[in-house]
XYZ file of C-alpha atoms in Angstrom:
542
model
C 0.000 0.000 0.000
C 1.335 3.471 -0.912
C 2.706 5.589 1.405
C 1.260 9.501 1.014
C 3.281 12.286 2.108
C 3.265 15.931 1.277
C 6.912 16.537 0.456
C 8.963 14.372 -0.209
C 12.522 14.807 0.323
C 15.528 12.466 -0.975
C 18.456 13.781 1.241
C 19.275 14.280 3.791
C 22.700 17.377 3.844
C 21.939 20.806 3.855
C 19.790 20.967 1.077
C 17.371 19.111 2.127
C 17.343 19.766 5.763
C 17.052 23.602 4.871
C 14.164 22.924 2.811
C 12.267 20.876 5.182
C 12.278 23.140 8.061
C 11.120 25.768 5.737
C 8.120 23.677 4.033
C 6.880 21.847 7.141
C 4.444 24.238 8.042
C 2.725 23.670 5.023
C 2.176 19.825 5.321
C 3.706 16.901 6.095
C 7.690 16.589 5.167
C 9.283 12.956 4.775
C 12.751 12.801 4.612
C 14.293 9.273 3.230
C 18.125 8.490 3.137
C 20.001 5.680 2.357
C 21.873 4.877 5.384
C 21.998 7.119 8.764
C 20.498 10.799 8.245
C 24.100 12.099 9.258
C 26.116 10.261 6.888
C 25.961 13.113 4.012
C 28.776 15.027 2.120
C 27.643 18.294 4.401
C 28.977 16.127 7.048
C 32.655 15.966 5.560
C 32.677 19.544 4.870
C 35.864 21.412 6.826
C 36.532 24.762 5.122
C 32.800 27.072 5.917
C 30.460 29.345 3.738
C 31.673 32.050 1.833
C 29.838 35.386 3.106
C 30.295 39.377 2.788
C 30.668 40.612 6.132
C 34.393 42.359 6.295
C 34.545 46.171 5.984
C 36.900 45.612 3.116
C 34.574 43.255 1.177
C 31.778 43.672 -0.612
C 28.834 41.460 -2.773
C 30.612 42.528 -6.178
C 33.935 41.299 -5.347
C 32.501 37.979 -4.369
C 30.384 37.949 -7.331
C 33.775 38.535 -9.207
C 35.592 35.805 -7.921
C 32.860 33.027 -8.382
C 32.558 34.158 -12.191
C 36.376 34.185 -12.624
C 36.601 30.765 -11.278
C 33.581 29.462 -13.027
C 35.878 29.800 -16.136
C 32.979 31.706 -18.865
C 29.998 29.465 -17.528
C 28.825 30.852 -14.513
C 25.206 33.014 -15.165
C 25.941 36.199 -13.434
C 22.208 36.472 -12.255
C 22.050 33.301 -10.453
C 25.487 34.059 -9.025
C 24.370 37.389 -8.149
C 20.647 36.074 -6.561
C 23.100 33.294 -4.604
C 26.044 35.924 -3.118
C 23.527 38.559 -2.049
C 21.331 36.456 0.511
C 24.185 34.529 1.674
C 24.614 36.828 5.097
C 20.665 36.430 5.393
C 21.117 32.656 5.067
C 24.219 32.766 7.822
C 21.648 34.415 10.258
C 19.502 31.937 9.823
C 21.854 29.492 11.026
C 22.864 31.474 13.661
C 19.454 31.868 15.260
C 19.130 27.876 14.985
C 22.449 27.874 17.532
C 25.291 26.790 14.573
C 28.573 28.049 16.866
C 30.704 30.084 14.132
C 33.403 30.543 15.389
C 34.140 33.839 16.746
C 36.876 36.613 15.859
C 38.941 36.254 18.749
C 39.877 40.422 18.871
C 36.197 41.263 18.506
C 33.638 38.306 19.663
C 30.966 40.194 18.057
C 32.137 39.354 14.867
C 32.550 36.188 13.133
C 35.916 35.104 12.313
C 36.578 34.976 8.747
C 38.939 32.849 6.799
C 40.506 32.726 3.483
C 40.421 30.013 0.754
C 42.083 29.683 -3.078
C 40.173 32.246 -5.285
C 38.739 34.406 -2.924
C 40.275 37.627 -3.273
C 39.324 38.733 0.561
C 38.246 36.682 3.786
C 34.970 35.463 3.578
C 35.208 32.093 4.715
C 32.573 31.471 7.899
C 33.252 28.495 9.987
C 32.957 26.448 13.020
C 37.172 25.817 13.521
C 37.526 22.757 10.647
C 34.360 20.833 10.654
C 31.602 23.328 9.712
C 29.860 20.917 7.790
C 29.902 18.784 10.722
C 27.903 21.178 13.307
C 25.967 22.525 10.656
C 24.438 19.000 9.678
C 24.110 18.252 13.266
C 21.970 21.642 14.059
C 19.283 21.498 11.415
C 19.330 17.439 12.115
C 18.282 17.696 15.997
C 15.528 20.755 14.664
C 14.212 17.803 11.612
C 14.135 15.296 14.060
C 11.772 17.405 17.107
C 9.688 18.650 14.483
C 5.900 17.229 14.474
C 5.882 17.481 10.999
C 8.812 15.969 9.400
C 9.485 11.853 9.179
C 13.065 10.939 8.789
C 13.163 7.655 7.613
C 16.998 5.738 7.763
C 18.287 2.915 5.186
C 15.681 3.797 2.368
C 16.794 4.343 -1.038
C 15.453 5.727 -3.982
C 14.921 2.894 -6.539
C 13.087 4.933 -9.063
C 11.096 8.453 -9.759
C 7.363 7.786 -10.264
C 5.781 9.679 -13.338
C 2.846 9.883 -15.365
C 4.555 8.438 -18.042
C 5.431 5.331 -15.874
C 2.256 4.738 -14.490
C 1.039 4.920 -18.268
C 3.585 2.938 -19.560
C 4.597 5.441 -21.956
C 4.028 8.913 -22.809
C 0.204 8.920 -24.366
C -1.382 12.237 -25.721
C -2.854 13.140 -22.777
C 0.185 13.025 -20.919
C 2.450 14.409 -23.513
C 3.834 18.017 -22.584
C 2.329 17.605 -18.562
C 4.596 15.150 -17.467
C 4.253 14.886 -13.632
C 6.135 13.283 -10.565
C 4.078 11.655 -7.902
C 6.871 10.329 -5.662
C 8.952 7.478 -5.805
C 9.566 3.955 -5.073
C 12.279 3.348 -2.073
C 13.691 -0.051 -1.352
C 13.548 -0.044 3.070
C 16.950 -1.810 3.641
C 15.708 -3.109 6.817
C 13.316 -5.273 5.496
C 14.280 -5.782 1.615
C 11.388 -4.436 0.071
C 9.918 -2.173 -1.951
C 7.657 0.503 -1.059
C 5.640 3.156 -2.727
C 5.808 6.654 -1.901
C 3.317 9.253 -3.272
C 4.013 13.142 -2.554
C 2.697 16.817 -3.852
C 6.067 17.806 -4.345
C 9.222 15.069 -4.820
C 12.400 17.247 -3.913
C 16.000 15.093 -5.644
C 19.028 16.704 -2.791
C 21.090 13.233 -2.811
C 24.404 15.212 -3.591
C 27.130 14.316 -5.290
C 28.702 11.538 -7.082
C 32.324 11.205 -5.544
C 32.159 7.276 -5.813
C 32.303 7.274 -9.115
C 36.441 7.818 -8.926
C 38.164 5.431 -7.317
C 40.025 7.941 -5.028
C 37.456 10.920 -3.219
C 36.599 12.915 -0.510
C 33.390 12.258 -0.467
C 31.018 9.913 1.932
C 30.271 6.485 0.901
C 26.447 7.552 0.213
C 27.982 9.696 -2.852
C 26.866 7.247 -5.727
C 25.047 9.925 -7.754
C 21.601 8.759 -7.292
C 19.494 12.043 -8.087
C 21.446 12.273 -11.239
C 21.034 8.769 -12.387
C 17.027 9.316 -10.789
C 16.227 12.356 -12.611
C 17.880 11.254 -16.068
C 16.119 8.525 -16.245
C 12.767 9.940 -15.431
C 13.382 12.389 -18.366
C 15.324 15.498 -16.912
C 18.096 17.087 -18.512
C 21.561 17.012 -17.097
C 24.104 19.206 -17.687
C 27.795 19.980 -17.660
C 29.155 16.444 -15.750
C 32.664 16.944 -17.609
C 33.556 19.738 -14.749
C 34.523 17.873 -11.712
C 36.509 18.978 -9.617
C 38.802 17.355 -8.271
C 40.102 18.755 -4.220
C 43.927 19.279 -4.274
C 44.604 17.877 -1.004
C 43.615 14.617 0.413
C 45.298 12.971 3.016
C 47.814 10.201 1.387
C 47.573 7.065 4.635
C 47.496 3.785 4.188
C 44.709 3.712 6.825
C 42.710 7.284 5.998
C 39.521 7.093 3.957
C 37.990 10.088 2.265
C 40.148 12.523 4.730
C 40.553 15.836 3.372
C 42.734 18.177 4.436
C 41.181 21.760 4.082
C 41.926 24.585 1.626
C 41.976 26.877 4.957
C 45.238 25.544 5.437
C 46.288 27.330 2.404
C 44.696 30.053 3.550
C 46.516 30.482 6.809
C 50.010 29.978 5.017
C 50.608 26.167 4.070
C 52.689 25.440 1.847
C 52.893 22.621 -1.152
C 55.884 21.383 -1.151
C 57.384 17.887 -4.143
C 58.458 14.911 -2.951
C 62.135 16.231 -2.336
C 60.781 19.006 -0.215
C 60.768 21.990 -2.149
C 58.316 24.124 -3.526
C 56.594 24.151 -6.590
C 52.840 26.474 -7.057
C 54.879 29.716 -8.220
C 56.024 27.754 -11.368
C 51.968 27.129 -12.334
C 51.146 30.460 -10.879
C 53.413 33.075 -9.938
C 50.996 35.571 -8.271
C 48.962 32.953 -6.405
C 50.473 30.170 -5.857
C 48.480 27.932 -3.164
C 45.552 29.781 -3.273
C 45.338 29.474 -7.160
C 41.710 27.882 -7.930
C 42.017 24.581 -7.293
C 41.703 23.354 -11.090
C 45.373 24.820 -10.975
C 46.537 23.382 -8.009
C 45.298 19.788 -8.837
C 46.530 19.646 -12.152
C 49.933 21.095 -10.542
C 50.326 18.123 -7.983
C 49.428 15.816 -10.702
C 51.841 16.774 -13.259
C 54.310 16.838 -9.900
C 53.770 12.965 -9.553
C 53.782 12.110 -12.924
C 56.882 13.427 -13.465
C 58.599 12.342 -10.840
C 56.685 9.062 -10.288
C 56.032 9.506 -6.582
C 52.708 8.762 -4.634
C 52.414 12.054 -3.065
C 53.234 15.769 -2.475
C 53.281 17.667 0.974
C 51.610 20.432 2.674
C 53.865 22.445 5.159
C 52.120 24.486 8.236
C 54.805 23.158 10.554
C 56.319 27.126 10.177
C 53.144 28.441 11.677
C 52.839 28.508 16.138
C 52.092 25.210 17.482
C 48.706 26.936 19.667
C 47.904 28.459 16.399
C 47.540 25.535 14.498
C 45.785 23.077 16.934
C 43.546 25.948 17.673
C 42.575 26.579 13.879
C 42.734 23.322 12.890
C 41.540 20.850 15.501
C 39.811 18.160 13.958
C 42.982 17.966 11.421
C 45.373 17.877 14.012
C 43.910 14.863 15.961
C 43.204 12.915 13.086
C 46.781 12.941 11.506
C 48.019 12.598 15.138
C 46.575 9.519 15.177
C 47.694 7.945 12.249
C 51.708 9.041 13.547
C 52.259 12.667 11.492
C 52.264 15.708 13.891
C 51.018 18.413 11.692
C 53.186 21.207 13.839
C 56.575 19.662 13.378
C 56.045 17.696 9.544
C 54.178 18.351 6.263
C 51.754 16.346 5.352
C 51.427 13.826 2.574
C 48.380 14.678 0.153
C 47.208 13.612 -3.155
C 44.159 15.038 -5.089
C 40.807 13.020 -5.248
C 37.333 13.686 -6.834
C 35.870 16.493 -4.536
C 32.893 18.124 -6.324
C 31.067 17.750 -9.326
C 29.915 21.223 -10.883
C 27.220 19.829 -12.835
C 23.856 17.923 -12.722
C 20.574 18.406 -12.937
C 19.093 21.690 -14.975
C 17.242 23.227 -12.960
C 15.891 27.075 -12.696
C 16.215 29.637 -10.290
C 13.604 28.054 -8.096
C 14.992 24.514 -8.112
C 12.461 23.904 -10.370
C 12.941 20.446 -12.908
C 11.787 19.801 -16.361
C 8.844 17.781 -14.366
C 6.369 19.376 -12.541
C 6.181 18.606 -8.907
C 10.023 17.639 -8.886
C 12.614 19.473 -7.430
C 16.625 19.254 -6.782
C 18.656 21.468 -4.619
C 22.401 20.973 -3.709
C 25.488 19.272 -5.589
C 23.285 17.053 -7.822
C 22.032 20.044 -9.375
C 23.490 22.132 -12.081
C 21.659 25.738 -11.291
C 24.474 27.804 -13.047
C 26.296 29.349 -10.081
C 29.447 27.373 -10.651
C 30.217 27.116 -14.079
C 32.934 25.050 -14.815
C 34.614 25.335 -11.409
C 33.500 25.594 -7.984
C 34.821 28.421 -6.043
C 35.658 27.099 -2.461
C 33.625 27.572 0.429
C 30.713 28.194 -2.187
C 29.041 24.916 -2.194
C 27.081 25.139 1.271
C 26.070 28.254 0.309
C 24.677 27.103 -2.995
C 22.582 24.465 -0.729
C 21.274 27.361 1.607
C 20.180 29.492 -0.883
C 18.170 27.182 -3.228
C 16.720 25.318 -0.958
C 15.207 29.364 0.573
C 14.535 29.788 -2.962
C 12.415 26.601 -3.634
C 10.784 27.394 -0.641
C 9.465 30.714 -1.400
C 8.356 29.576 -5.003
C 6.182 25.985 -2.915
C 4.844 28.702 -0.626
C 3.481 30.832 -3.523
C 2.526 27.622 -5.264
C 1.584 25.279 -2.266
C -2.641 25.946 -2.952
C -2.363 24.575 -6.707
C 0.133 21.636 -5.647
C -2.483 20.594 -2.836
C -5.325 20.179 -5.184
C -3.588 17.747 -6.823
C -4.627 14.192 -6.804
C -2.362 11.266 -8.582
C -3.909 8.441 -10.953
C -3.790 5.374 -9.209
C 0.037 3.728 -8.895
C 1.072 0.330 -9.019
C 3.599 -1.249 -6.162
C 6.450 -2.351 -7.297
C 6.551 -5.389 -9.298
C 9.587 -8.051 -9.308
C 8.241 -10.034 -11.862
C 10.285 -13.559 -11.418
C 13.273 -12.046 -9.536
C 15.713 -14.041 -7.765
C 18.191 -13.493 -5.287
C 22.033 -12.626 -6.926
C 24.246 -15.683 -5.826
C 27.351 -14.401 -7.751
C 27.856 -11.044 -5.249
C 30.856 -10.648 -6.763
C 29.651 -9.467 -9.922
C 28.504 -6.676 -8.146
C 32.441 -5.590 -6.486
C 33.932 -6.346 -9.789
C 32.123 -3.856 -11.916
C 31.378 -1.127 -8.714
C 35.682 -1.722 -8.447
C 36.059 -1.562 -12.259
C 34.038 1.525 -12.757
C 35.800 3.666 -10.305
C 39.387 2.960 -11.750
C 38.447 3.111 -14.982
C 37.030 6.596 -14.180
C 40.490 7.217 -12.132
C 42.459 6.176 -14.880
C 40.768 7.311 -18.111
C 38.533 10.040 -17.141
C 40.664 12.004 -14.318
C 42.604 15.163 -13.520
C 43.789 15.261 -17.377
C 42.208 13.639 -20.191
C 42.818 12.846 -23.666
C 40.004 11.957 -26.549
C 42.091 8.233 -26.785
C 41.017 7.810 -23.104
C 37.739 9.003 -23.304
C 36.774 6.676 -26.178
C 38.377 3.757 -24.471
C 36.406 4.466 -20.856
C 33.159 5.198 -23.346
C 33.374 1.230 -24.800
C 34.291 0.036 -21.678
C 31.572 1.404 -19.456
C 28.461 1.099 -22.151
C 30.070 -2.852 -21.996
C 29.427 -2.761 -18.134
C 26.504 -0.919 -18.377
C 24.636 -2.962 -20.978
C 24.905 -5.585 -18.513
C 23.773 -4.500 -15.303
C 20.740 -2.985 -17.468
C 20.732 -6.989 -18.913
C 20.303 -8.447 -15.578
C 18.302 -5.459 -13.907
C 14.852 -7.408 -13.868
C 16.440 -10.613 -12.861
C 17.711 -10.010 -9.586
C 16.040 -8.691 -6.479
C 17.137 -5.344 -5.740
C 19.570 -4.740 -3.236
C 21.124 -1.711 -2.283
C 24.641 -2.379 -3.593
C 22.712 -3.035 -7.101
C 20.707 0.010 -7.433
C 23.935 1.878 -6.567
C 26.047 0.325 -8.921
C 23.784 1.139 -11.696
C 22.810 5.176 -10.440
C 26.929 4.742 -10.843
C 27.274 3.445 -14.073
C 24.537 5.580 -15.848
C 26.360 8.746 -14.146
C 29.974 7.618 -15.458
C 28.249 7.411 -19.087
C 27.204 10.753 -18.683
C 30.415 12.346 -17.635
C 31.949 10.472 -20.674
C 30.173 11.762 -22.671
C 30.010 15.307 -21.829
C 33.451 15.371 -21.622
C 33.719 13.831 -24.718
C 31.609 16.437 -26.198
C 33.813 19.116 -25.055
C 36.981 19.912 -27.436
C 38.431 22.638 -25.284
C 39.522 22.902 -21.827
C 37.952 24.786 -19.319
C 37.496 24.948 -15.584
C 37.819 21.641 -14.069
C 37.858 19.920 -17.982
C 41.540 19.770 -19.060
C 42.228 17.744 -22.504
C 45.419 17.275 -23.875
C 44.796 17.877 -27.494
C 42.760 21.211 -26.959
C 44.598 22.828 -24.307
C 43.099 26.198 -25.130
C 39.637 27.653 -24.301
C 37.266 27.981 -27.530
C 34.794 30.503 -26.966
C 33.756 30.420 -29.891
C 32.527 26.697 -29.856
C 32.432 25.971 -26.514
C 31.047 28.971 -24.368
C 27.837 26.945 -23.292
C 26.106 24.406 -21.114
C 27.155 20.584 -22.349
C 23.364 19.623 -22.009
C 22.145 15.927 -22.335
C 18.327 14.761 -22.528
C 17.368 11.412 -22.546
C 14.309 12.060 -24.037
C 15.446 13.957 -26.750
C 17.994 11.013 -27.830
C 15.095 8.440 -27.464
């Protein structure tokens, strides 16, 4: 039996907490995510949220620096609507009890810090785990709130449409395509259950997992991308991901990043044989180039000197200073044996953030009525072809106020609205998958193919090769799809196939570089060509 629910929210990082503490006075709010509500990228988030407040700053420099960084592809409008609401959206967070740290000369004031690109400190943070007490804060409001379910270990299987239930896209349907919710596999029990909602809002994040080396939290499989391409949204500009300069290099660290705010505050990347190298890929710079620079820096680096890692030095800065600032870093290399005040440490670059995703207006708004996406899995057109740092929690803040003002204004016509009748899901003749390792092999082979042939730099030979490759892997999971009985590890494999094809494929696509997309054989920028959104749309191809 179908479950009904007002909103329904797939998510469950700052996106999607925003939103739901925003809506939930309107109806009823259920949150699902796939494992525990806290395990989200906003979670793993060190550096803060880039936010006017200095004397010496001001909305137009900010605005500046995202479009610089965004490389020709940022819309100044949408970065414009994003930058000026950002100290509005930091109040907010304030007044829910989010402990910013403090400037420690003037306590009224919030201490500001200063990350590559930013051409003045912007950078508000709680020491170096914002994300952390952010996620935590709106989580403990979600979770007292009458209104709002958060349901654990339930993952999106599939976006339910009017063209599903209809098998097909008949004239009546045609041109008012429609989501009514979707179906969720409950991991605690194995099965599939039916969820019906006014409003279906995609905030999943990003799609980190698809590289074999990341950042990002195990949940980042790129589900709302592989969801909403499926159900007939466009997608857009997957070629620019970015890829964080400085991971932790340990045998025993997963996902640890080591923040760009220790750039900011004077570390220094040092080779393999200790010396520095940033002024030879830019002079004026250096570490706090954009970090499409500094990746592609470290990784030329390795290559040509065949090493495993480079270094970042803060040793020079006071020892109180840097356990102070940098807390959470400091006990966690600690414990793996490399004291951060007295040694560098060892850091390679790993898949960080992807740029693009879903198209979506100013509002959050899909190409499907009643569907939303907010966050990473989104492509809005405030990033362009690079992320500037610091600016992706803000990006989650301010759409997710946006979409809320636009279901306010809308929430009378979205309530009148009552779905055809929708089937549960149907196995068919399923079995269980005996061969489990099917499912390792191709989830392992995927990631380092996407390491190896679609990384940091890329040529069109590469590209190619991962394209065969992946449709091969692809073609079948899709082959065995209605054969097996879904299990978490399956629908995630395939949300991460379908969103390595995509990437492919934009990047193959674009014959330029820009932003985050470097290829060898067009080194150059084309303007001329390539000044635009790399846009794909399953239903057009179809």
């Amino acid at each position: 039996m179908a479950k009904k629910t007002d909103f329904l929210i797939i998510g469950s990082g700052i996106a999607g907490f925003s939103l739901a503490l925003k809506v939930a006075k309107l109806g009823k709010v259920t949150i699902v995510t796939k494992k525990r509500a806290v395990d989200a990228n906003t979670t793993l988030a060190q550096g803060g949220i880039a936010c006017v407040l200095a004397e010496d700053d001001s909305f137009e420099l900010h605005i500046a620096d995202t479009l610089k960084v965004g490389d020709g592809l940022a819309q100044e409008d949408v970065v414009s609507l994003v930058v000026c609401q950002a100290p509005d959206r930091i109040k907010e967070l304030l007044d829910l009890g989010v402990p910013f740290t403090r400037d420690t000369k003037d306590p009224s004031k919030l201490h500001l810090t200063l990350e590559g690109g930013h051409s003045r400190r912007r950078i508000v943070h709680v020491e170096d785990h914002t994300g952390r007490e952010v996620e935590q804060v709106l989580l403990s409001y979600a979770r007292k709130h009458p209104n709002i379910e958060i349901l654990e270990n339930h993952l999106a299987v599939d976006l339910i449409t009017l063209c599903k239930v209809y098998r097909g896209c008949p004239r009546e349907v045609l041109g008012h395509e429609r989501c009514l919710g979707a179906y969720v596999l409950n991991a605690q029990t194995n099965e599939i259950e039916t969820f019906l909602a006014k409003v279906t809002v995609l905030a999943t994040g990003g799609a980190g997992k698809v590289y074999l080396y990341t950042s990002n939290a195990d949940v980042a499989s790129g589900d709302g991308i592989a969801l909403a391409y499926r159900a007939g949204c466009r997608v857009a500009n997957l070629e620019f991901v970015q890829f964080h300069p400085t991971c932790l290099y340990h045998p025993k660290a997963k996902n640890f990043l080591i923040s760009e705010a220790l750039r900011g505050e004077g570390a220094i990347l040092l080779d393999p044989f200790g010396k520095p190298f940033m002024h030879k890929y830019d002079p004026e710079k250096k570490e706090l180039a954009p970090r499409d620079i500094v990746a592609r820096a470290i990784d030329f680096e390795l290559k040509k000197t065949g090493k495993e890692c480079v270094y970042l030095d803060i040793s020079h800065k006071p020892k109180d200073f840097i356990i102070k600032r940098f807390p959470y870093i400091y006990e966690t290399c600690l414990k793996l044996g490399i004291d951060i005040t007295r040694e560098p440490i060892p850091v390679v670059p790993a898949a960080h953030y992807f740029c693009g995703g879903i198209v979506t207006d100013r509002f959050g708004l899909t190409d499907i009525k009643g569907l939303y996406a907010l966050g990473e899995c989104t492509c809005t057109g405030f990033h362009g072809a690079n992320r500037l740092a610091s600016n992706s929690l803000l990006e989650g803040l301010a759409f997710a106020h946006q979409a809320a003002v636009h279901l306010k204004k809308e929430w009378p016509l979205y309530q009148k609205f009552e779905p055809p009748a929708v089937p549960d899901w149907d196995p068919g003749g399923a079995v269980d998958m005996e061969e489990k390792v099917l499912i390792s092999h191709n989830w392992d082979a995927i990631r380092r193919l996407m390491w190896n042939y679609v990384g940091i730099v890329r040529t069109e030979q590469r590209l190619r090769l991962a394209q065969k490759r992946l449709n091969s892997i692809l073609e079948e999971i899709e082959a065995h799809y209605w054969d097996y009985i879904l299990t978490s590890d399956f629908i995630e494999l395939r949300n991460l196939a379908h969103v390595a094809k995509l990437v492919i494929e934009c990047a193959i696509r674009r014959k330029e570089s820009r932003g985050t997309h470097f290829m060898v054989e067009y080194p150059q920028k084309n303007d001329a060509l390539f000044r635009k959104d790399t846009i794909l749309w399953r239903a057009r191809e179809s």
